[in-house]
Tab-separated table of C-alpha atoms in Angstrom:
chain	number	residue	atom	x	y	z
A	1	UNK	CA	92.418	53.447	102.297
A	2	UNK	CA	90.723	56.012	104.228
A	3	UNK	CA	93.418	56.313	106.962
A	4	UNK	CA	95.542	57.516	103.913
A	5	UNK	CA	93.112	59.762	102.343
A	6	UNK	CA	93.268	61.610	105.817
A	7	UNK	CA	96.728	61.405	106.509
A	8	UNK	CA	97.796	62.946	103.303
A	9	UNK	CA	99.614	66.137	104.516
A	10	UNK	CA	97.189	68.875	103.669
A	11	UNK	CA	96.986	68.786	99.628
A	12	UNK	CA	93.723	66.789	99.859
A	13	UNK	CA	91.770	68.661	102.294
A	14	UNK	CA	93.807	71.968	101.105
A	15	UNK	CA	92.690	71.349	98.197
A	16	UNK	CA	89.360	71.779	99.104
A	17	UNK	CA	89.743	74.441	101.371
A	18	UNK	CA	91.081	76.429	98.513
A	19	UNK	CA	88.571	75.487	95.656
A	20	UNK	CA	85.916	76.813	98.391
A	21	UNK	CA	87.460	79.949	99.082
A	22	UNK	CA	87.893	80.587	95.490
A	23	UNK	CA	83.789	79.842	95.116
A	24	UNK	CA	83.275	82.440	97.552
A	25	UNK	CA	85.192	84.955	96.122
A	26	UNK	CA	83.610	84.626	92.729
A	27	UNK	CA	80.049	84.944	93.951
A	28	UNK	CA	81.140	87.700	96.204
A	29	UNK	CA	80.554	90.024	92.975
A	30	UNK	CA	76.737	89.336	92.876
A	31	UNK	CA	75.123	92.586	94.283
A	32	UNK	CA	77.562	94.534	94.122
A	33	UNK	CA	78.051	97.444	91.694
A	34	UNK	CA	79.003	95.784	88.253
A	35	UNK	CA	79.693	97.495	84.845
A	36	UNK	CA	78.116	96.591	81.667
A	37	UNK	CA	81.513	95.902	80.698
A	38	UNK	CA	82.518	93.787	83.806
A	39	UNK	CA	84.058	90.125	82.803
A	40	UNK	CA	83.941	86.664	84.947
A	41	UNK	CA	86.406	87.259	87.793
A	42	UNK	CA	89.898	86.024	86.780
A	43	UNK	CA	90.001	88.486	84.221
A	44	UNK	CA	93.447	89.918	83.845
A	45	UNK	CA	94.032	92.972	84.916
A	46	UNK	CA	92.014	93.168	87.963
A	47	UNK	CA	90.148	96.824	87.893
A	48	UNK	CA	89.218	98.524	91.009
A	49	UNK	CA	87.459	102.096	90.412
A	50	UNK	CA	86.821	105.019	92.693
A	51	UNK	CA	85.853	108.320	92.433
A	52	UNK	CA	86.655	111.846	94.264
A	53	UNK	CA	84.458	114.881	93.516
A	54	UNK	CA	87.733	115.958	91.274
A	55	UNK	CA	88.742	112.884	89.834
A	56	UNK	CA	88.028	109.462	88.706
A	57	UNK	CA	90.673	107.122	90.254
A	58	UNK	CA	91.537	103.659	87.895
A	59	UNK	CA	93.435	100.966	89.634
A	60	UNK	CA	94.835	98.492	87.372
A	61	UNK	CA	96.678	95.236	89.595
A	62	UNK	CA	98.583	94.312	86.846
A	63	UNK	CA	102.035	92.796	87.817
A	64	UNK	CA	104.802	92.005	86.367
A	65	UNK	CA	104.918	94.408	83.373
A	66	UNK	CA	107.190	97.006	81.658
A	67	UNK	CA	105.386	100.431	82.194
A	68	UNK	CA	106.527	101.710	78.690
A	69	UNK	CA	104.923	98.665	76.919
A	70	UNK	CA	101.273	98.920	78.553
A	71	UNK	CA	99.555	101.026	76.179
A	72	UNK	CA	96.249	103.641	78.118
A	73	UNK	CA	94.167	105.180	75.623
A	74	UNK	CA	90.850	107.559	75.740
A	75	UNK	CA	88.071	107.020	72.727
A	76	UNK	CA	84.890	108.371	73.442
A	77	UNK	CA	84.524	108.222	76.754
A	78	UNK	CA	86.042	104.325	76.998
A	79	UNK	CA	89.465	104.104	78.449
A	80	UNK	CA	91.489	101.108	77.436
A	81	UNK	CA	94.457	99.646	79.164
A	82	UNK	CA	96.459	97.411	76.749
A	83	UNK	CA	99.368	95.117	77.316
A	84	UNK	CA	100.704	91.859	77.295
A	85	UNK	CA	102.482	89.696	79.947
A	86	UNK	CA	105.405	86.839	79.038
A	87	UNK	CA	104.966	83.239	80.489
A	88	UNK	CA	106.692	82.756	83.568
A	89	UNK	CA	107.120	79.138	82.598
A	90	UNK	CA	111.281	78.296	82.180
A	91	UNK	CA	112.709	76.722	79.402
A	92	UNK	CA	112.237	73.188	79.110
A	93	UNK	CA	114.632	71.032	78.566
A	94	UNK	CA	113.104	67.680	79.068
A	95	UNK	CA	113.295	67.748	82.876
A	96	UNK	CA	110.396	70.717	83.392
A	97	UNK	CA	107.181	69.740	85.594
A	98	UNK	CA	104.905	72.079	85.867
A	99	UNK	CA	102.376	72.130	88.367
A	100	UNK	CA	100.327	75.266	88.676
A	101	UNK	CA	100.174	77.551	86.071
A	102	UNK	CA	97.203	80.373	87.220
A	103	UNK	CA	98.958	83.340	86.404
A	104	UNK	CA	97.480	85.050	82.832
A	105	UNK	CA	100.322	85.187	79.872
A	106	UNK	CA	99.795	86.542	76.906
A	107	UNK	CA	97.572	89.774	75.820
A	108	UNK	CA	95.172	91.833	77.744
A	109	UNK	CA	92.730	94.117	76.830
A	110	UNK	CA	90.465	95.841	79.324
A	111	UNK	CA	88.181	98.895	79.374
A	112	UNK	CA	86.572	101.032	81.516
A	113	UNK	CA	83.333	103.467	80.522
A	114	UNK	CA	84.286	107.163	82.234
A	115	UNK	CA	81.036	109.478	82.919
A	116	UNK	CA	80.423	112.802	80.640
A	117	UNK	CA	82.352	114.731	82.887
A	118	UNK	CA	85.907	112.941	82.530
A	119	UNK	CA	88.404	115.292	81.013
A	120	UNK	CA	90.719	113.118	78.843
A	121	UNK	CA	93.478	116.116	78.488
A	122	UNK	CA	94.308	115.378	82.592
A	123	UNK	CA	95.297	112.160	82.662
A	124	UNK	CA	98.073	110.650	84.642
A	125	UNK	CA	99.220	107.778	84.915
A	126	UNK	CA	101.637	105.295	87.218
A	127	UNK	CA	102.967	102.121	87.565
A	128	UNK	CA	103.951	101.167	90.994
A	129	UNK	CA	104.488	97.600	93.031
A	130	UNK	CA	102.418	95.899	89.796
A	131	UNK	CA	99.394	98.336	90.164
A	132	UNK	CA	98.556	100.804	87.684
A	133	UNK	CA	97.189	103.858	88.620
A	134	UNK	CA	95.135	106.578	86.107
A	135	UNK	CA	93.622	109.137	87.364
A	136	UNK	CA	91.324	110.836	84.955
A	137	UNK	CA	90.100	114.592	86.216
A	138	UNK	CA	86.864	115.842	85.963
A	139	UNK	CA	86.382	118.835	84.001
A	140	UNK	CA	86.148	121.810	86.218
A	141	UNK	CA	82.812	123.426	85.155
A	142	UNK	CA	81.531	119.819	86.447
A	143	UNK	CA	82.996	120.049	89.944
A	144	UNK	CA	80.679	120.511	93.020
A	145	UNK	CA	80.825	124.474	94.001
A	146	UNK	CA	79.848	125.932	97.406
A	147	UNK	CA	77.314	128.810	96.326
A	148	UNK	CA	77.458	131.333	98.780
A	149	UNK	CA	74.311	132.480	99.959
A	150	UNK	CA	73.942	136.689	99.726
B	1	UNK	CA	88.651	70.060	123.204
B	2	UNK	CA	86.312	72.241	121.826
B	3	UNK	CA	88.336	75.283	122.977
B	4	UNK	CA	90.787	73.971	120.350
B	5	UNK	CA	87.959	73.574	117.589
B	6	UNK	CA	86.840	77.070	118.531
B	7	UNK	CA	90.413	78.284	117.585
B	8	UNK	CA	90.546	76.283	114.379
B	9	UNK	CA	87.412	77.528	113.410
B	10	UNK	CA	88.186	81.340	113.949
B	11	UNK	CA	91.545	80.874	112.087
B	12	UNK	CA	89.860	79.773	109.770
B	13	UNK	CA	87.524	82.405	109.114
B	14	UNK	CA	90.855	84.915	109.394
B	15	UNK	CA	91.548	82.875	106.238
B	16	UNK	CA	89.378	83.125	104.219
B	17	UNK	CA	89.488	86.995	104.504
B	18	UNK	CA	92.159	86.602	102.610
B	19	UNK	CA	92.900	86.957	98.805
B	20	UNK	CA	94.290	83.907	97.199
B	21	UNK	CA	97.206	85.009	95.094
B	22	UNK	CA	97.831	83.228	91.738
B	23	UNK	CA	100.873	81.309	91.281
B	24	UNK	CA	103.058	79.033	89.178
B	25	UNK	CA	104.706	76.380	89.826
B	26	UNK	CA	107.664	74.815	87.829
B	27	UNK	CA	110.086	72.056	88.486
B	28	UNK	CA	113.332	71.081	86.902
B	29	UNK	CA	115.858	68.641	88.578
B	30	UNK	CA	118.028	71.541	90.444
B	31	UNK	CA	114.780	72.182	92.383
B	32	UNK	CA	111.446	74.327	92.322
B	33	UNK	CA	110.267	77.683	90.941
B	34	UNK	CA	107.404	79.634	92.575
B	35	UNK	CA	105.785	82.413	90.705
B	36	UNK	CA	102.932	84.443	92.766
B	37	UNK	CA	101.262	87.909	91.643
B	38	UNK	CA	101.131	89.957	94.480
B	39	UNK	CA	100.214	93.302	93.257
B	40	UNK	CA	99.847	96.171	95.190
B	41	UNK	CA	101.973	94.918	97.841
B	42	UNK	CA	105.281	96.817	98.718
B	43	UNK	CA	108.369	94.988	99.632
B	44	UNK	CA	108.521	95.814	103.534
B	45	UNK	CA	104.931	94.423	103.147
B	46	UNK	CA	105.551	91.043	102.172
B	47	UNK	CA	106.359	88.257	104.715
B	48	UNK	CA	107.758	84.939	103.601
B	49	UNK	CA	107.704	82.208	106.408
B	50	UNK	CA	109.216	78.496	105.918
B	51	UNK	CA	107.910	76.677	109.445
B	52	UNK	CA	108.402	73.076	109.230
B	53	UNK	CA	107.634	71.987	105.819
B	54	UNK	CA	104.844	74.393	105.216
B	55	UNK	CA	105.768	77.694	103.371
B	56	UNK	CA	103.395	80.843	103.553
B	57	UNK	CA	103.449	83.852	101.257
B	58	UNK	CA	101.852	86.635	103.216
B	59	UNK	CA	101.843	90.190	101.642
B	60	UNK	CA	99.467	93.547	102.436
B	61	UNK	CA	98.327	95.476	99.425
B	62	UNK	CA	99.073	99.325	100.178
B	63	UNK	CA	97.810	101.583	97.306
B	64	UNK	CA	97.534	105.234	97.735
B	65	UNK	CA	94.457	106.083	98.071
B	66	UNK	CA	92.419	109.535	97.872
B	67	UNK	CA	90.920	109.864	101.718
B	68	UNK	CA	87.758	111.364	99.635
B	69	UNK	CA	87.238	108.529	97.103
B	70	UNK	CA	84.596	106.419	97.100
B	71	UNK	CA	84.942	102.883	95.460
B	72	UNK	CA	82.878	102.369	92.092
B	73	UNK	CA	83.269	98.968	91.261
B	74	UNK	CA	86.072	96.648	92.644
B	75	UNK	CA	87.212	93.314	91.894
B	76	UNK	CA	89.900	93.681	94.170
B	77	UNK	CA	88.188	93.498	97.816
B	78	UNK	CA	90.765	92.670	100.314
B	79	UNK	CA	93.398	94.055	101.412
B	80	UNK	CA	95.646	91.161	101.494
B	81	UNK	CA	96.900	87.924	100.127
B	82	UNK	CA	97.760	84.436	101.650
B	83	UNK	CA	98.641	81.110	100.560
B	84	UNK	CA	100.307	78.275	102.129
B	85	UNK	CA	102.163	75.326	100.271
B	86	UNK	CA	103.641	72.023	101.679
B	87	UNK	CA	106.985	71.526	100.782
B	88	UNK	CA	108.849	68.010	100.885
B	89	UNK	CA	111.523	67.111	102.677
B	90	UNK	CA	114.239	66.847	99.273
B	91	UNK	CA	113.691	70.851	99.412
B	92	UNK	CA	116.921	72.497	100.757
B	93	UNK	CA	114.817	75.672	102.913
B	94	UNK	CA	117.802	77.144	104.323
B	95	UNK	CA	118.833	78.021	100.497
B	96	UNK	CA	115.278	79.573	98.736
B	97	UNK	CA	116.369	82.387	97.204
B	98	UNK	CA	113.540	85.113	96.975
B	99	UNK	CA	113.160	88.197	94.708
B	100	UNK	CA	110.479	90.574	94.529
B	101	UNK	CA	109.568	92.753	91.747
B	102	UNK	CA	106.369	95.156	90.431
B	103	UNK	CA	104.016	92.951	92.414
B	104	UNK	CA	105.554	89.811	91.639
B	105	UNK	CA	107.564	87.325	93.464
B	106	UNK	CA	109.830	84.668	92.203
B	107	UNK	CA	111.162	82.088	94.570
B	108	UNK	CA	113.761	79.435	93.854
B	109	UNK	CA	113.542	76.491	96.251
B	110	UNK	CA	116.431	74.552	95.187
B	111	UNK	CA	116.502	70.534	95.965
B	112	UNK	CA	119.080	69.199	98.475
B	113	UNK	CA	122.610	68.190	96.380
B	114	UNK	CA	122.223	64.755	97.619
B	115	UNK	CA	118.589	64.251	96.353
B	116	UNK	CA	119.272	65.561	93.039
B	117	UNK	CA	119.393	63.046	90.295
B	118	UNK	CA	122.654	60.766	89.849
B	119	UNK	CA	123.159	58.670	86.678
B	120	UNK	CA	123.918	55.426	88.123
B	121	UNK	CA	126.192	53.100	86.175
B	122	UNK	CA	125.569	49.441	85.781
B	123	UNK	CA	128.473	47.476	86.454
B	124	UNK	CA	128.575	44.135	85.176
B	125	UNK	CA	130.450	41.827	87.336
């Protein structure tokens, strides 16, 4: 019984391997910078957020959708980034196995808190290789000056 | 024999630098569908590799950056994406058919003609 547990060509073990790796990518969050808004990891769109002195830079890994059906919107200082995403998953006519089924389908909904100085009139935005990218400019009054000394 | 564990052990750690894309996977009789999200990653930046029976989706995430921007918050932390799968030997390789699209890649392994399913008739002699 054993000798077949460790011959099994990799699922077992992989298995494993994988469910660990996964572990350690969840907890990787803890100490890091997090946002009051931040959800378990897994949530769908992945956000990564950056900031220059001019801009605040939004990148949403969101593949797989139309660009003119995701919907970006500014409220208040919250920027929202709304869409939804079809099921792979093929038709079935009575002969369909499926055997993973990780990627998110259906409707997504994820904000983002800007800071005071976000100007919500400069706002671009672009959808490229699955990523979307907004880049929100600060308002100009706000950006760092060099004061030059008389 | 412990060079070779040594080896092992730093591939290993190579791997789990790695993100772990999601995928699905679907079967029908004419063979297997593979869905992974890779996004981020460009097309000349995504390597597909049958060797043997094990198949490896490889891509590198290339966004573009500010040079002055420092990250806020990310859940996105690496810069690329792995994951291996063992195929079995009714899966014709020399046939997958790949196609790659906004960050996400659809691959049809199809099943070898003689492995797919026959209706066999009864005959009573």
């Amino acid at each position: 019984m054993y000798e077949s547990l460790l011959n099994s060509p990799g699922s077992w073990f992989a298995d494993f391997d994988r469910l660990q790796r996964e572990l350690q990518q969840d907890f990787a969050t803890i100490g890091r910078p997090g946002s009051i808004r931040a959800v378990a990891s897994g949530a769908f769109p992945a956000l990564n957020v950056g900031s220059t002195p001019s801009a605040i830079e939004i990148y949403a890994f969101a593949p797989g959708l139309d660009p003119e059906k995701l919907d970006v919107q500014i409220d208040r200082g919250l920027l929202s980034v709304t869409g939804e995403r079809e099921s792979a998953c093929p038709p079935d006519n009575g002969t369909l196995s499926v055997y993973a089924n990780e990627r998110f389908a259906g409707r997504f909904k994820r904000t983002v808190s800007l800071s005071d100085d976000a100007d919500p009139d400069k706002v671009e935005a672009h959808y490229r290789n699955g990523v979307l990218h907004i880049r929100v400019m600060r308002r100009e009054s706000a950006q760092p000056k060099r004061i030059s000394v008389q | 024999m412990s060079d070779k564990k040594a080896v092992s052990r730093s591939e290993r750690a190579k791997e789990v630098e790695t993100l772990l894309p999601r995928v699905d996977v679907f079967e029908d009789k004419d063979g297997i569908l593979l869905v992974a999200d890779l996004p981020g990653v460009p097309k000349d930046k995504l390597e597909l590799r049958v060797d043997n029976d094990t198949l490896t989706v490889e891509g590198e995430i290339t966004t573009d950056m500010p040079e002055d921007m420092e990250a806020v918050y990310a859940e996105v932390r690496l810069a690329r994406y792995r994951r291996a799968f063992t195929l079995s030997s009714e899966l014709d390789t020399a046939r997958i058919d790949a196609q790659f699209r906004d960050g996400v890649l659809n691959l049809r392994i199809p099943k070898h003609t003689h492995a797919q399913p026959r209706q066999i008739k009864v005959k009573v002699a």
